[in-house]
Coordinates of C-alpha atoms and ligand atoms in Angstrom, one line a residue:
X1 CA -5.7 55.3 52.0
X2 CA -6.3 57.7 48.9
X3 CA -3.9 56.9 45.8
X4 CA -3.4 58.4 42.2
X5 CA -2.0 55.8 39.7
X6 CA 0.0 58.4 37.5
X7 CA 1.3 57.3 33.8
X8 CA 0.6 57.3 30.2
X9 CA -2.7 55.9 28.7
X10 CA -1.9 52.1 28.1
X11 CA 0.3 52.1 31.5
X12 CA -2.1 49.4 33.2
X13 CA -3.2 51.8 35.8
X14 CA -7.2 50.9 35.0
X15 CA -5.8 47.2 35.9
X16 CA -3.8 48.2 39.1
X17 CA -6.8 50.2 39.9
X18 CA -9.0 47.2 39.6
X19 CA -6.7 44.9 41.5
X20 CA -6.2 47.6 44.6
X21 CA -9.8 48.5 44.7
X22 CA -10.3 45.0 45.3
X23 CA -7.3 44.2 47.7
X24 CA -8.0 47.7 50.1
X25 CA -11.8 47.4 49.8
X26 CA -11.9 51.3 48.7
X27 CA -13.2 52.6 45.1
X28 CA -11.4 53.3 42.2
X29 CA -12.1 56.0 40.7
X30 CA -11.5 56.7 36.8
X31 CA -12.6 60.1 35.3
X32 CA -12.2 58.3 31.8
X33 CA -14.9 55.6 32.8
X34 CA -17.3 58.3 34.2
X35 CA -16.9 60.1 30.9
X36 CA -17.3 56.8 28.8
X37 CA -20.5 56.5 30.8
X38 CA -21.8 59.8 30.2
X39 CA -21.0 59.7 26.7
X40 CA -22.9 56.0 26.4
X41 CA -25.8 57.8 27.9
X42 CA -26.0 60.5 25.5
X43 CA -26.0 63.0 28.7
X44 CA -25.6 66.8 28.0
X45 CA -21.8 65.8 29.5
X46 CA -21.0 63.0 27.6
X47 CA -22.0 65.3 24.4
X48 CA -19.7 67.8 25.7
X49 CA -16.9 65.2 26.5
X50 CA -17.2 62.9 23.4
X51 CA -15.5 65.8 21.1
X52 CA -12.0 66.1 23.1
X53 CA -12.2 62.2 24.2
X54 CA -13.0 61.9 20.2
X55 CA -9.6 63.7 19.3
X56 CA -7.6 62.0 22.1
X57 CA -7.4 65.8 23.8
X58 CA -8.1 66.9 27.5
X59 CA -11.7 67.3 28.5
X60 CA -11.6 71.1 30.5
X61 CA -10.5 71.3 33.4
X62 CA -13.3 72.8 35.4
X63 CA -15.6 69.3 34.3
X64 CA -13.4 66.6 35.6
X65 CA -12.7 68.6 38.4
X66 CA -16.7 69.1 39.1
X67 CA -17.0 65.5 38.8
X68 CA -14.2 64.3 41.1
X69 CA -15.6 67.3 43.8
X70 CA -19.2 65.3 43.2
X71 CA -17.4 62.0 43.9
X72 CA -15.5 62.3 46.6
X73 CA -18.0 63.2 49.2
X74 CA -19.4 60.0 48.4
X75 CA -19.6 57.3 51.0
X76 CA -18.0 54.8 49.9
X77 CA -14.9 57.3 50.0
X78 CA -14.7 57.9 53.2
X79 CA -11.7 55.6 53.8
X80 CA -10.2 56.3 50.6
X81 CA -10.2 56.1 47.1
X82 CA -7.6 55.2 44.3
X83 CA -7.7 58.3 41.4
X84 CA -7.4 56.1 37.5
X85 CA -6.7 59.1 35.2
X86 CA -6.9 62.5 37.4
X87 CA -5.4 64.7 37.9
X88 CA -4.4 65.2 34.4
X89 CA -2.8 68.4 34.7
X90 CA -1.4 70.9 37.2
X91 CA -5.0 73.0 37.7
X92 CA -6.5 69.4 38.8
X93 CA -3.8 68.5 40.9
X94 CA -3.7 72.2 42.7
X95 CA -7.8 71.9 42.6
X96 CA -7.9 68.5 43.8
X97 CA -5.0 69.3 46.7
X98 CA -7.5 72.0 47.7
X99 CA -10.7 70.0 47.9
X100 CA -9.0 67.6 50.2
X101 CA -7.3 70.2 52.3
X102 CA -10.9 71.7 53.1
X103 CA -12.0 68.0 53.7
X104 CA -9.2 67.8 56.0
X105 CA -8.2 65.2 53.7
X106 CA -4.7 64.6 51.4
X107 CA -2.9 62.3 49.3
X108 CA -0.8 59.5 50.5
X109 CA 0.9 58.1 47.4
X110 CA 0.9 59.0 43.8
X111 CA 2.1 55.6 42.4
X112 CA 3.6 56.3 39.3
X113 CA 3.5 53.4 36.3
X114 CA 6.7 53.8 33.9
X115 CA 6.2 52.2 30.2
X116 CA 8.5 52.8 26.9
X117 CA 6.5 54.5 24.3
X118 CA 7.0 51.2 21.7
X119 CA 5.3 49.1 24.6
X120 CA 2.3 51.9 24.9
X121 CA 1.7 51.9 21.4
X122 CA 1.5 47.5 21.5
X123 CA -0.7 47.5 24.1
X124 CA -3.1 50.6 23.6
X125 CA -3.8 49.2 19.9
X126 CA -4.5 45.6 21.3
X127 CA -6.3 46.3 24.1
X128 CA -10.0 45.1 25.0
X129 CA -12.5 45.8 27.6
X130 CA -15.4 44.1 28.8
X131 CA -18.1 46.2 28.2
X132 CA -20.5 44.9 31.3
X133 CA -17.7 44.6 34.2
X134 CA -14.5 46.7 33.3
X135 CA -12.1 44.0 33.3
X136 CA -9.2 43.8 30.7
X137 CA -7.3 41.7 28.3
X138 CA -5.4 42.2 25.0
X139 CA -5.5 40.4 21.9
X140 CA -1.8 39.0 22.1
X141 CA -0.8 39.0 25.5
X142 CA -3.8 37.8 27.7
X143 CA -6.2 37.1 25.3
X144 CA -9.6 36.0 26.5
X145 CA -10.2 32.5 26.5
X146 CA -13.2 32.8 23.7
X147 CA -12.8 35.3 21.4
X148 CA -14.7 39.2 22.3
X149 CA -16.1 37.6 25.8
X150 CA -15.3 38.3 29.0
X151 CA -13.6 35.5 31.2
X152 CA -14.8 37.0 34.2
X153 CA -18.2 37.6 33.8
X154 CA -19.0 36.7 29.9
X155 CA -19.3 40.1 28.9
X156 CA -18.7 41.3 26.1
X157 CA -15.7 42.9 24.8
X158 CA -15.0 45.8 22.8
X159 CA -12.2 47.9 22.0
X160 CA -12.4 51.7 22.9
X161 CA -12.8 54.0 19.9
X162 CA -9.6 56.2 21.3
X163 CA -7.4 53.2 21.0
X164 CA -6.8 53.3 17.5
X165 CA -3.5 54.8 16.3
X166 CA -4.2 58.3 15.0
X167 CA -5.8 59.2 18.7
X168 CA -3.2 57.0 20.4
X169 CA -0.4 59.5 19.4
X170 CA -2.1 62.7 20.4
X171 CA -2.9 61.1 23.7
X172 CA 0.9 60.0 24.2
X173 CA 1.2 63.6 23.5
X174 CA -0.9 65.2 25.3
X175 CA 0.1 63.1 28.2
X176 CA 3.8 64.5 27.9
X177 CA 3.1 67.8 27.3
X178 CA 0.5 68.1 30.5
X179 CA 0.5 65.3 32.4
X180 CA 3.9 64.1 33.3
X181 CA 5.1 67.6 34.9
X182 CA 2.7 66.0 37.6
X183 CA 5.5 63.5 38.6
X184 CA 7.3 67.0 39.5
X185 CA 5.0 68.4 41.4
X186 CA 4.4 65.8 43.7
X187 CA 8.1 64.7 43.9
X188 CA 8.5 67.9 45.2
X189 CA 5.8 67.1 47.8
X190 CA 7.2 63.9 48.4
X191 CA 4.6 61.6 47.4
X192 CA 5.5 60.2 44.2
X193 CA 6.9 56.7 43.5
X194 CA 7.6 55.4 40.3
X195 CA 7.4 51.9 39.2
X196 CA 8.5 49.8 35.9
X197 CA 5.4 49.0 34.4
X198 CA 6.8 46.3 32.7
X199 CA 6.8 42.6 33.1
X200 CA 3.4 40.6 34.8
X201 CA 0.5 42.6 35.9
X202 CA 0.9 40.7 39.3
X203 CA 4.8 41.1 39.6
X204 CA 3.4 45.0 39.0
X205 CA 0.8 44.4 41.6
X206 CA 2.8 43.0 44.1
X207 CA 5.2 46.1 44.0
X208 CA 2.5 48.3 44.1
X209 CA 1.0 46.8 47.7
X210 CA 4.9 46.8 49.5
X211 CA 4.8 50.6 48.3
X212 CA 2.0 51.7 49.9
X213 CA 1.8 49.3 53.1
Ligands
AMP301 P1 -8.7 57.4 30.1 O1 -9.8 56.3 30.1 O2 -8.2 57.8 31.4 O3 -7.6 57.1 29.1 O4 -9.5 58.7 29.5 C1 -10.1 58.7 28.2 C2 -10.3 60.2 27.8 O5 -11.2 60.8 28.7 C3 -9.0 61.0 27.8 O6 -8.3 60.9 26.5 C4 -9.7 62.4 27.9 O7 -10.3 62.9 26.7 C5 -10.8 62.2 28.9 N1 -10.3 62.3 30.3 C6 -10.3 61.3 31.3 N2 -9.8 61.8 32.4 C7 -9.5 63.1 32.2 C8 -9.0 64.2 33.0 N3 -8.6 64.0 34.3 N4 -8.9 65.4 32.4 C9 -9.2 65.6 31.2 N5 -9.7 64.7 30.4 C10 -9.9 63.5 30.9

């Protein structure tokens, strides 16, 4: 099965990814946590990709698409993979709808995560994430049970230097302007499905599995 969560930063499609991965037995895979990764590392990629993710802008094109290529050839890919974050615009989708054709590959579902833009703002400046294991939580509405560690795996949290408000708004932005013509584009293929991302994350969840079983 090979998935793209589509929606706006603060959507909860890093947590659907999580709970799918985990439910399906395939990866998830987030260009956003590759770059966090790179840019911990100090690579010559994460130095390239820390002054757009800096700004809340797009890192190029041709990089995230080099690093999804790299990624899903992978083993662990083999019976599918659920895309957190890319295709962020229509040169990765066309890029990515290429790869897979040459793979003899495609997309089943682009699951598509709806959220009001007063909601987005809430959770984005709340959020936290544990820093050793990736899972979530949000200072109001599912705090962790001690403060800054991880319930899962006593990690510790942080909050992500993007989520503050200034960078918040040019993602939202950015996400309008060249991200949501993707709901177009594979409408028109007849892939996408769109989903209220309000309400429980396993109310979300559950929605989620009856669309793509
Ligand atoms: P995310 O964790 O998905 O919100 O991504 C965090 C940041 O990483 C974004 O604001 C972008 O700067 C960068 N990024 C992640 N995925 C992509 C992508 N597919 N295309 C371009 N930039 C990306």
């Amino acid at each position: 099965m090979r998935l793209i969560l589509l929606g706006p930063p603060g959507s909860g499609k890093g947590t659907q990814a999580n709970l799918l991965q985990d439910k399906f037995s395939i990866p998830k895979i987030s260009t956003g946590d590759i770059l966090r990764a790179a840019v911990e590392d100090d690579t010559e990629l994460g130095k390239q990709a820390k002054k757009f993710m800096d700004k809340g802008e797009l890192v190029p094109d041709e990089v995230v698409i080099g690093l999804i290529k790299e990624r899903i050839v992978e083993p662990d890919c083999e019976a599918g993979f659920i895309l957190d974050g890319f295709p962020r615009t229509i040169v990765q989708a066309e890029k990515l709808g290429e790869t897979l054709e040459a793979m003899g590959q495609d997309i089943d579902s682009v699951l598509d995560l709806e959220v009001d833009r007063g909601e987005l703002l809430v959770r984005l400046t709340g959020r936290r994430t544990c820093k050793n294991c990736g899972a979530m939580f949000h200072r109001t509405s599912h705090p962790p049970k001690v403060e800054e560690i991880c319930d899962e795996c006593g990690g510790e949290l942080y909050q992500r230097p993007d989520d503050n408000e200034e960078t918040i708004v040019k993602r939202l932005e950015v996400y309008s302007k060249e991200t949501a013509p993707l709901k177009e584009f594979y409408q028109k293929q007849g892939k996408l499905k769109t989903i209220q991302g309000r309400g429980g994350m396993d109310a979300i969840f559950s929605q989620l599995c009856k669309m793509v079983s």
